[in-house]
Tab-separated table of C-alpha atoms in Angstrom:
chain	number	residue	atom	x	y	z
B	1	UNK	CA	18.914	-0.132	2.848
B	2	UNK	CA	19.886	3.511	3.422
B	3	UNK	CA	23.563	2.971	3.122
B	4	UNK	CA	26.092	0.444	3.135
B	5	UNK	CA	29.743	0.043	3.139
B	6	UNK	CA	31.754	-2.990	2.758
B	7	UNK	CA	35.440	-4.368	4.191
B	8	UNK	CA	38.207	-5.626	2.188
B	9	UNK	CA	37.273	-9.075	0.168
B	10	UNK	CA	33.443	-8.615	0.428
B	11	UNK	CA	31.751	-11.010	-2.083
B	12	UNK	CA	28.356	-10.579	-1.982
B	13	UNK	CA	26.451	-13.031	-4.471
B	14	UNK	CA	23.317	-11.310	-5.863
B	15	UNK	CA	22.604	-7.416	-6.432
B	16	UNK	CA	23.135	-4.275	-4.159
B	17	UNK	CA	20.655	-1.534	-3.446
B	18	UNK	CA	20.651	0.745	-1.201
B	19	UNK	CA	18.773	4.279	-0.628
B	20	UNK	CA	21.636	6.594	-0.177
B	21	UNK	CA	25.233	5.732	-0.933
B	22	UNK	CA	27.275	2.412	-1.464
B	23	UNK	CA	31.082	1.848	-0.668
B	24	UNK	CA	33.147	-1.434	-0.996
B	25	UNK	CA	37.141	-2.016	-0.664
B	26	UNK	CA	37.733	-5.075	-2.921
B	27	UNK	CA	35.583	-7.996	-3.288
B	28	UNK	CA	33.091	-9.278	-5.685
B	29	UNK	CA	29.265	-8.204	-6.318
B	30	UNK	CA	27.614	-10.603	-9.063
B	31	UNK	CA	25.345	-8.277	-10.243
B	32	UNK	CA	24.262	-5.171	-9.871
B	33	UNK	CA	25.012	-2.309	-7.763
B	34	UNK	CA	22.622	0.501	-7.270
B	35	UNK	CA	22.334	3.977	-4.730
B	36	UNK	CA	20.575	7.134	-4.700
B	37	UNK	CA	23.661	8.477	-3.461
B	38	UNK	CA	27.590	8.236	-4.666
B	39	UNK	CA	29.080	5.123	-5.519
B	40	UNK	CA	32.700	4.362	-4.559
B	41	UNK	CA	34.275	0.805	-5.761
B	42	UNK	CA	37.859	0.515	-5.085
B	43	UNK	CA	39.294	-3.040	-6.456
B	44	UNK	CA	35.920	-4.607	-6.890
B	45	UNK	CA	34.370	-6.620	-9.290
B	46	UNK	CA	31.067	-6.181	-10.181
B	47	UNK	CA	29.314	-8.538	-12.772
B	48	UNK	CA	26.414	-6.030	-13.633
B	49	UNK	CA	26.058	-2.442	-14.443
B	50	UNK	CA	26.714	-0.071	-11.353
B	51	UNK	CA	24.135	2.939	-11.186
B	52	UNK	CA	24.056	5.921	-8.903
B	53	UNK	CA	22.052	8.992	-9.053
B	54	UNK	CA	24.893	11.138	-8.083
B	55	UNK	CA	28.740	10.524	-8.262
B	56	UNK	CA	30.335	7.505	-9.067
B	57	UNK	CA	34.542	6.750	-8.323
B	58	UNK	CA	35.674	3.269	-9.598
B	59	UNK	CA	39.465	1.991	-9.368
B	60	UNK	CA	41.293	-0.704	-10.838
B	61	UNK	CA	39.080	-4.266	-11.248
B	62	UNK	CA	36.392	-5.036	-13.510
B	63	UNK	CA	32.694	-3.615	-14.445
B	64	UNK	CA	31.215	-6.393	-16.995
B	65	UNK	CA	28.111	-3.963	-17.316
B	66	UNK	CA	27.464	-0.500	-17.720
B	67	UNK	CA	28.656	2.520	-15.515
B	68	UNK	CA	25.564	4.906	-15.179
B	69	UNK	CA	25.799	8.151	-13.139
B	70	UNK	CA	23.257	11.110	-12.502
B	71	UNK	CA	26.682	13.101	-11.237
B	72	UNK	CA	30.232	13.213	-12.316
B	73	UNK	CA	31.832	9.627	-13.145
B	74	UNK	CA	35.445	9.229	-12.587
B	75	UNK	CA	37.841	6.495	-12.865
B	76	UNK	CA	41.067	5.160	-12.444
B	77	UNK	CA	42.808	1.860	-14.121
B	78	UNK	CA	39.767	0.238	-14.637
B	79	UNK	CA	38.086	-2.507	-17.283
B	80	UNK	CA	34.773	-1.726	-17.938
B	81	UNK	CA	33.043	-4.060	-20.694
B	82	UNK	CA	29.458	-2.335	-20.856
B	83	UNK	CA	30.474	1.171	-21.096
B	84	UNK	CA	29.981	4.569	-19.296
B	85	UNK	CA	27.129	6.882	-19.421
B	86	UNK	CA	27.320	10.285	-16.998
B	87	UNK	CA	24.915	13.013	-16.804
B	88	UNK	CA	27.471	15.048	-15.283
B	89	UNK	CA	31.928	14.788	-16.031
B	90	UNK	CA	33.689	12.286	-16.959
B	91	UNK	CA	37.146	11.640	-15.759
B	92	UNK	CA	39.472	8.765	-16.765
B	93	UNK	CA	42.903	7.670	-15.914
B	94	UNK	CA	44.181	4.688	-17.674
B	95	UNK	CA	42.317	1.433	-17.993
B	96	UNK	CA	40.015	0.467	-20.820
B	97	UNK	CA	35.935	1.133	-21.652
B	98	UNK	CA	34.764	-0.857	-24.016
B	99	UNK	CA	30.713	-0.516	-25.175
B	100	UNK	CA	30.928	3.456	-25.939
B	101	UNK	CA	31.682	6.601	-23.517
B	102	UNK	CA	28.497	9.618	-23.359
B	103	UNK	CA	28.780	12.432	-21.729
B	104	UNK	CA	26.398	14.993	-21.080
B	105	UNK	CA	29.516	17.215	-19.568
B	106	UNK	CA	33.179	17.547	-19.790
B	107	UNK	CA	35.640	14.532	-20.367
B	108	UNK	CA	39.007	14.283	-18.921
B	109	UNK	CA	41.636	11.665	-20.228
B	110	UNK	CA	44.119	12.630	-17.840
B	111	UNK	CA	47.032	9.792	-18.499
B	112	UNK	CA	48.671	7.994	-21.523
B	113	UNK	CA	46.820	5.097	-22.058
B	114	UNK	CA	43.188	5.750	-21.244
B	115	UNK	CA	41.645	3.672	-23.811
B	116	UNK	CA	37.994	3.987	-24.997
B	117	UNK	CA	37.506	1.151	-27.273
B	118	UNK	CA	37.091	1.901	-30.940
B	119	UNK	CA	36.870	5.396	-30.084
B	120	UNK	CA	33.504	5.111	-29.202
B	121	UNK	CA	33.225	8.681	-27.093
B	122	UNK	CA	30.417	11.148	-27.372
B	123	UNK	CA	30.349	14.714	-25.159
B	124	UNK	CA	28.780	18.007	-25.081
B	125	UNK	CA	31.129	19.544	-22.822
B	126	UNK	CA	34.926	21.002	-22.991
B	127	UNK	CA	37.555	18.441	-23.830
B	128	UNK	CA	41.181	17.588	-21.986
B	129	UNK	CA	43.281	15.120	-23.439
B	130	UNK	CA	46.231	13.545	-23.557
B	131	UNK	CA	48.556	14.238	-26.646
B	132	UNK	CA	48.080	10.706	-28.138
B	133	UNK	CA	43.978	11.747	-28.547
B	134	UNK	CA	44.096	14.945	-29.661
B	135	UNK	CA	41.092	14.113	-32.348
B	136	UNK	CA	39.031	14.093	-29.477
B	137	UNK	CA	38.743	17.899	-28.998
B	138	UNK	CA	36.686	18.193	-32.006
B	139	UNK	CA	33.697	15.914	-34.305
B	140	UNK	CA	32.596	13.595	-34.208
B	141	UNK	CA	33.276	13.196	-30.681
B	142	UNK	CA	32.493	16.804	-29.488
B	143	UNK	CA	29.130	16.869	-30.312
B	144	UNK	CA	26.263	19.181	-29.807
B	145	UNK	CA	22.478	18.575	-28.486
B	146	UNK	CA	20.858	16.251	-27.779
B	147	UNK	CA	22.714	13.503	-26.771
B	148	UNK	CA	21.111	10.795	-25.825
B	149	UNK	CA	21.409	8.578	-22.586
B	150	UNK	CA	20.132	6.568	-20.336
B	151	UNK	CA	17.724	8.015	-17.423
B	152	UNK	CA	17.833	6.831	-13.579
B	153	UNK	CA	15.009	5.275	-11.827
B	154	UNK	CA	15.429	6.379	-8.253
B	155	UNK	CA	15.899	4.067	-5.266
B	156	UNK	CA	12.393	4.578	-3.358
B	157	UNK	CA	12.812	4.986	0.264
B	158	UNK	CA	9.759	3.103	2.394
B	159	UNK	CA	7.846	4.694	4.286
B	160	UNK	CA	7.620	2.443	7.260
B	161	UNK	CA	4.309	4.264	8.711
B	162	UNK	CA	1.147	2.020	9.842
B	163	UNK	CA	-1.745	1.065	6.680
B	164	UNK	CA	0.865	2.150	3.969
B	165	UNK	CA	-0.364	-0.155	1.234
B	166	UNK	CA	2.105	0.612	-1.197
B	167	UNK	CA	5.393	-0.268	0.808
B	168	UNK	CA	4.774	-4.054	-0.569
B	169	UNK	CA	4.426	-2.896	-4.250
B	170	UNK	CA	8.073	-0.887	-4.058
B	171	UNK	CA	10.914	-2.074	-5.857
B	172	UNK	CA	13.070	-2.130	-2.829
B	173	UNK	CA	10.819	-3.982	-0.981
B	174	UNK	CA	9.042	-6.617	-2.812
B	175	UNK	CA	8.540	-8.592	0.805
B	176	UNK	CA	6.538	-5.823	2.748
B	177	UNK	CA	8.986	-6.643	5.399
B	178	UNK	CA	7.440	-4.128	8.201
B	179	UNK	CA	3.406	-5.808	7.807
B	180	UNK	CA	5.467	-9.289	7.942
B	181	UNK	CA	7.020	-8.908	10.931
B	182	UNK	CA	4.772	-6.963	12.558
B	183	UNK	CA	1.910	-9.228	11.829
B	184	UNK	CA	4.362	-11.974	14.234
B	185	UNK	CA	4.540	-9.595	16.972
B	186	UNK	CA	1.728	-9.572	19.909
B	187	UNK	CA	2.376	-5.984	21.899
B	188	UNK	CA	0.834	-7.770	25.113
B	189	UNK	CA	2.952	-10.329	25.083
B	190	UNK	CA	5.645	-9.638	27.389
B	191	UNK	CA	8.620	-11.377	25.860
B	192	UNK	CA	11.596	-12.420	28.046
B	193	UNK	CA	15.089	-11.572	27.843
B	194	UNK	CA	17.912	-14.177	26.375
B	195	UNK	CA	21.399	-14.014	28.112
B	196	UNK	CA	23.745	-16.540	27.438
B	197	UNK	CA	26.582	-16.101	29.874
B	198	UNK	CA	30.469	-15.590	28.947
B	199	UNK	CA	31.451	-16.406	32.436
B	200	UNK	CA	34.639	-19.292	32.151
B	201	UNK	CA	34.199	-21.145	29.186
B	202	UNK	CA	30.878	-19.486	28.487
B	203	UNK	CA	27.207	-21.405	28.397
B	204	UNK	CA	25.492	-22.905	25.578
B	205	UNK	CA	22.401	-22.333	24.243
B	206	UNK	CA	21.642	-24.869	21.187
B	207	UNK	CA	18.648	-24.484	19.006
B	208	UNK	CA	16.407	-26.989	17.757
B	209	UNK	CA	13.800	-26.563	15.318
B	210	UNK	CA	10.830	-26.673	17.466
B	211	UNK	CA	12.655	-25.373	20.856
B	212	UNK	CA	15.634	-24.068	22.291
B	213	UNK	CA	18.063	-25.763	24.949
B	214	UNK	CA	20.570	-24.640	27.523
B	215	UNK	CA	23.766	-27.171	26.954
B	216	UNK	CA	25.779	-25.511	29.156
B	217	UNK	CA	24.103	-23.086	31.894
B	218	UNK	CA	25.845	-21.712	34.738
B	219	UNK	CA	24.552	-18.174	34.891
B	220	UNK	CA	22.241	-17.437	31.584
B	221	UNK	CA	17.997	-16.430	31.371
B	222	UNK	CA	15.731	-17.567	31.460
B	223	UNK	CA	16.243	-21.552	33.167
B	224	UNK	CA	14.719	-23.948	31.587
B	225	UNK	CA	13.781	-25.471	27.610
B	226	UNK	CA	12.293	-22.470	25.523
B	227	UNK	CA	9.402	-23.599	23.629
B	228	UNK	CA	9.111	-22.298	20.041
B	229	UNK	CA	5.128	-21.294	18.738
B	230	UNK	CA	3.826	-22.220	15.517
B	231	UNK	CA	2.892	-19.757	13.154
B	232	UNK	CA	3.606	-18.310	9.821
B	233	UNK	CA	5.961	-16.085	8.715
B	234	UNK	CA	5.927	-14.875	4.575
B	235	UNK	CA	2.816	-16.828	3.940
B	236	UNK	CA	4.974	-19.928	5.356
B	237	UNK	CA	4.314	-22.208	8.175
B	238	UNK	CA	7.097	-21.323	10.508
B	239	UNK	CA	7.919	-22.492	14.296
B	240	UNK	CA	9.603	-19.259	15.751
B	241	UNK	CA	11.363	-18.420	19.273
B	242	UNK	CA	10.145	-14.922	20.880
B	243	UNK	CA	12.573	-13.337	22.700
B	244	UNK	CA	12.541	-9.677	23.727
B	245	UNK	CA	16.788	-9.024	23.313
B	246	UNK	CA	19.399	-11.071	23.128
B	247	UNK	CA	22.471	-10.563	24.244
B	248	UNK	CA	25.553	-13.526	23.492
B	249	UNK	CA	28.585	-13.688	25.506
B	250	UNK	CA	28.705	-17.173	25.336
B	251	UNK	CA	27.878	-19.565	22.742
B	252	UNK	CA	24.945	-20.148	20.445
B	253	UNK	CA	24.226	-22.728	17.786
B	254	UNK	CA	21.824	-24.582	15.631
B	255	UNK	CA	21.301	-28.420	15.848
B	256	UNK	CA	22.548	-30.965	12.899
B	257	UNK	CA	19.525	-30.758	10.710
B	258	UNK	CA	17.147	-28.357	12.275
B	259	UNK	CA	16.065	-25.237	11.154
B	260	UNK	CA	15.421	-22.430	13.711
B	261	UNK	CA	13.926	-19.095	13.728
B	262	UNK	CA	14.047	-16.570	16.209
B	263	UNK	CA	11.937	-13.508	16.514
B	264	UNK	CA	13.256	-10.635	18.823
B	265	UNK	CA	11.192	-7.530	19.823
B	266	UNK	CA	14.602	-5.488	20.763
B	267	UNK	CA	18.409	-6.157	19.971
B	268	UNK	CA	20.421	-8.681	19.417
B	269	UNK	CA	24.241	-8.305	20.315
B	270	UNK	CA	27.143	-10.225	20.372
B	271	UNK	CA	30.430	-8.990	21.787
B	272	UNK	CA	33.366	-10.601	23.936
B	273	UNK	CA	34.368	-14.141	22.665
B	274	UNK	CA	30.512	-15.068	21.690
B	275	UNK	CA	30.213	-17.380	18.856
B	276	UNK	CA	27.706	-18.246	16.820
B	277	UNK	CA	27.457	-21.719	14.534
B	278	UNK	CA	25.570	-23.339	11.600
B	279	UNK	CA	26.176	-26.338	10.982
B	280	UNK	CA	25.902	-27.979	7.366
B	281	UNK	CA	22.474	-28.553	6.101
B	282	UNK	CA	20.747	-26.727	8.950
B	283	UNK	CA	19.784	-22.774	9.286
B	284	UNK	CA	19.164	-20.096	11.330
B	285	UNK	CA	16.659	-17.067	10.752
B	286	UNK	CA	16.399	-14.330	12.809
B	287	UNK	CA	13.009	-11.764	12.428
B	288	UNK	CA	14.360	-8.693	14.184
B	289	UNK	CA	12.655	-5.551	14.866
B	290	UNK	CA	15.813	-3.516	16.898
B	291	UNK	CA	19.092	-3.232	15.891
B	292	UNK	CA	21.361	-6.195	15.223
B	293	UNK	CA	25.059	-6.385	16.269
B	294	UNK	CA	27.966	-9.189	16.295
B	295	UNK	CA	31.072	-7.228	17.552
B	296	UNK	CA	34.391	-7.339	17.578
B	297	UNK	CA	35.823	-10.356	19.052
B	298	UNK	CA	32.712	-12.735	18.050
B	299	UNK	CA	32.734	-15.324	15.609
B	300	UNK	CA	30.171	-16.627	13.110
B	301	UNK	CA	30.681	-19.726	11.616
B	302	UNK	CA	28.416	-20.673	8.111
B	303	UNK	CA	28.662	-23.580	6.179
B	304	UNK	CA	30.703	-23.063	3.195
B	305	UNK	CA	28.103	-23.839	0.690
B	306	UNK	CA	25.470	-21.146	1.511
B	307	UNK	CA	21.885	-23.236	1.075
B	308	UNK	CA	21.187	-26.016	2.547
B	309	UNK	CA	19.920	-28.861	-0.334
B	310	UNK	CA	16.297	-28.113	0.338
B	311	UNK	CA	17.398	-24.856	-1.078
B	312	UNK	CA	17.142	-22.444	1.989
B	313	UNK	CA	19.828	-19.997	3.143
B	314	UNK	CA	21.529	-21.213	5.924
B	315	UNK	CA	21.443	-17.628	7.740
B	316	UNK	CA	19.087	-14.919	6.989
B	317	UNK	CA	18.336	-11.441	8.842
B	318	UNK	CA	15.271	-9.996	8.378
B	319	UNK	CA	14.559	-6.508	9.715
B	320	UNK	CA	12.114	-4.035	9.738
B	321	UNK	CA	14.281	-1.512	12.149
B	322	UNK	CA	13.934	1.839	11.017
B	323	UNK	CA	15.487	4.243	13.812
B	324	UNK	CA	18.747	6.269	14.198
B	325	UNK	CA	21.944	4.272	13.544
B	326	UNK	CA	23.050	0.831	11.939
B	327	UNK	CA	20.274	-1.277	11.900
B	328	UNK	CA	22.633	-4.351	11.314
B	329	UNK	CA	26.082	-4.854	11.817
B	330	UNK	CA	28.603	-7.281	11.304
B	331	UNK	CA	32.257	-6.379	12.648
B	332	UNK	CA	33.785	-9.736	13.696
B	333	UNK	CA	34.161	-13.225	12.549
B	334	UNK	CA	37.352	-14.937	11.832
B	335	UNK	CA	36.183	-16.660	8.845
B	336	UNK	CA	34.081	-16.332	5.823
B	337	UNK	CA	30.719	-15.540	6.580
B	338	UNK	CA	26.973	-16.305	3.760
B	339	UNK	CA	24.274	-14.633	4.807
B	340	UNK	CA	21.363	-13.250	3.257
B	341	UNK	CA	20.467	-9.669	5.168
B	342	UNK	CA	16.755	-8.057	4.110
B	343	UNK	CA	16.829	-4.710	5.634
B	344	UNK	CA	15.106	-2.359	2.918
B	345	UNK	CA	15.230	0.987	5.527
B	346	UNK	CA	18.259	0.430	7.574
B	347	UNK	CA	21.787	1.070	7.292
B	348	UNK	CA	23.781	-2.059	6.997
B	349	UNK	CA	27.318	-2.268	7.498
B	350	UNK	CA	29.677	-5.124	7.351
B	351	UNK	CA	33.492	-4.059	9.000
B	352	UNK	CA	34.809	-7.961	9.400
B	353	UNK	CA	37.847	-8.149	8.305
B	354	UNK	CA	36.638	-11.939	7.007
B	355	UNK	CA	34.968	-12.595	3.341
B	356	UNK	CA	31.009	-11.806	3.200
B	357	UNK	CA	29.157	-13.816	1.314
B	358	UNK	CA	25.278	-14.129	0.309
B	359	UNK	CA	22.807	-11.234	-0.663
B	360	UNK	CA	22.186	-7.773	0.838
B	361	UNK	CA	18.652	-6.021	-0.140
C-alpha cells in the first residue's frame, strides 16, 4: 500500500505495511506496523515493533515491541515493552519504556513521571529533563560516538510496469499481484456491466459458487443466470465471475456454503442502502483491477469468525489498481467487518465507523 489510515476501534489481525505513511485512532494491530513515511498511533495497541523511516507520534496504549524511527520519535503516556530506538529526537511525556531508550539526537522528558526502565537511556544529543532526572544530563547516559542502533530496511514501492520480473521477489509483494490478475484478464473480451437496482426494496443478486443469480430483479443488468468460467487464479483452480463494473444499490450475497469469486475489469461501488452478506462458512473474493468503494450508507455483513473451517478468509480484495486516488475504500458498515485486503500499490483507507478486522498488505 502507499498509505493507509484507520477509524476508531480498527483491529486488524496480522502486520501493516504500507509505502508512505500509516495512521490509526484506537484499535488493535497484532503485529507489526511498518511505513516509509510517519507513523501516528493514537490509543492503539500494537503487538509488534512499529518502524517508520521518518517520524513516529504514539499516545497512550501499548507497544509490546520495539519503537524504531529514521526521524524524530515522540510520545505521550505510553507503555512500550521493547524499547525505543530514533535516528533523529526523542520526546517523551509520561508513560513507561521498558527494553532501553537510544538516541542518535536530543531527548526530551518533558513531564514528571516519564519513566525509562532501569535507566536504560543512551543519547548523543543535548539533554532536557525533568528535575526528578537530573543525572541524565551527563554519563553514562550522554554519551559520545558511535552509538549504535538499529538500521531501516525501506518499504519498496512496485513498479507495476509490463515484464518487471522482480515485482514477485519484493517484500511487499510476495504474490506478484499485477502478473496474477492480469494473467485472468482477456482485453478482447468485452465484459458486461453489473447493476443491481435500489429501486423499492432493492433487487437481489445471490452468488453461487459456479454462477450468479438474480433473486429479486425488477430493474438490474444484465437478465438472466451469469455463468462463472473455470480457471486459475494464484496457481489455484478457481471458478470466477467477469464483470466489467459493478455498481450495488441493492443487495448482494453469497450462498450457504459456496464460495464465489468475482473478477471486475473497472470499479466496484456501493452507495445508498446496498448491502453486502457472507454468510458462515462461505466466502467471497473479489480480483479487482479499478478502484473499490462501499460508501456511506452500505452495509457489509462477515461472519464473526473470519475463516471458514477449510481455512479460507471469508472476504478477500485483491487489487492490482495503481492510478490516482484510493484504490480501496471502506466507509460504511454498521457492524464489524474481517477482511483480508492485498493491495501492495494502492492507497487503502478504511473510515467505518464499525470494527475492522482481518489483514491489510
Amino acid at each position: 500500500m502507499a498509505f493507509l489510515s484507520l477509524p476508531n476501534n480498527s483491529k486488524i489481525g496480522g502486520n501493516v505495511t504500507t509505502y508512505l505513511y500509516y495512521s490509526q485512532q484506537s484499535g488493535s494491530v497484532a503485529g507489526n506496523i511498518q511505513a516509509n513515511g510517519d507513523i501516528t498511533l493514537k490509543q492503539t495497541y500494537a503487538g509488534g515493533n512499529v518502524t517508520s523511516g521518518a517520524n513516529i507520534n504514539v499516545t497512550g496504549n501499548t507497544i509490546d515491541g520495539k519503537v524504531l524511527s529514521q526521524g524524530d520519535t515522540t510520545v505521550n503516556q505510553p507503555t512500550i515493552l521493547g524499547g525505543v530506538q530514533s535516528h533523529g529526537n526523542y520526546s517523551q511525556t509520561g508513560g513507561t519504556v521498558s527494553g532501553g531508550v537510544r538516541v542518535l539526537g536530543d531527548v526530551a522528558l518533558t513531564q514528571w513521571g516519564s519513566t525509562i526502565s532501569n535507566d536504560d537511556l543512551r543519547y548523543l544529543g543535548k539533554g532536557r529533563f525533568t528535575g526528578e532526572t537530573p543525572e541524565y544530563n551527563r554519563a553514562p547516559y550522554k554519551t559520545s560516538p558511535p552509538l549504535v542502533i538499529d538500521t531501516i530496511t525501506p518499504v519498496e514501492k512496485i513498479d507495476f510496469t509490463e515484464g518487471d520480473a522482480t515485482s514477485g521477489t519484493s517484500s511487499c509483494d510476495p504474490l506478484n499481484i499485477n502478473n496474477a490478475i492480469n494473467d485472468l484478464d482477456d482485453p478482447l473480451n468485452n465484459y458486461q456491466d453489473l447493476y443491481i437496482s435500489g429501486s423499492g426494496k432493492g433487487d437481489h443478486l445471490q452468488l453461487h459458487t459456479s454462477k450468479a443469480v438474480f433473486l429479486v430483479d425488477n430493474a438490474s443488468t444484465p437478465d438472466g443466470d451469469i455463468t462463472a468460467q473455470s480457471t486459475r487464479f494464484l496457481e489455484k483452480p478457481t471458478d470466477i465471475i467477469y464483470f466489467d463494473n459493478i455498481n450495488i444499490k441493492g443487495h448482494l450475497s453469497v450462498k450457504e456454503n459456496h464460495h464465489a469469486t468475482l473478477f471486475v475489469q473497472g470499479d466496484f461501488t456501493m452507495d445508498g442502502a446496498s448491502s453486502l452478506t457472507i454468510p458462515e462458512q462461505s466466502s467471497l473474493t473479489i480480483i479487482i483491477q479499478g478502484k473499490f468503494n462501499v460508501g456511506g450508507g452500505a452495509q457489509v455483513y462477515t461472519p464473526a469468525n473470519g475463516i471458514t473451517a477449510q481455512g479460507k478468509p471469508v472476504f478477500s480484495i485483491y487489487s492490482n489498481y495503481a492510478g490516482a486516488g484510493t484504490g480501496v475504500s471502506f466507509s460504511g458498515g454498521t457492524e464489524q467487518v474481517y477482511a483480508v485486503i492485498y493491495a501492495p500499490n494502492s492507497h487503502v483507507e478504511i473510515n467505518s465507523a464499525v470494527g475492522f478486522k482481518g489483514v491489510i498488505q
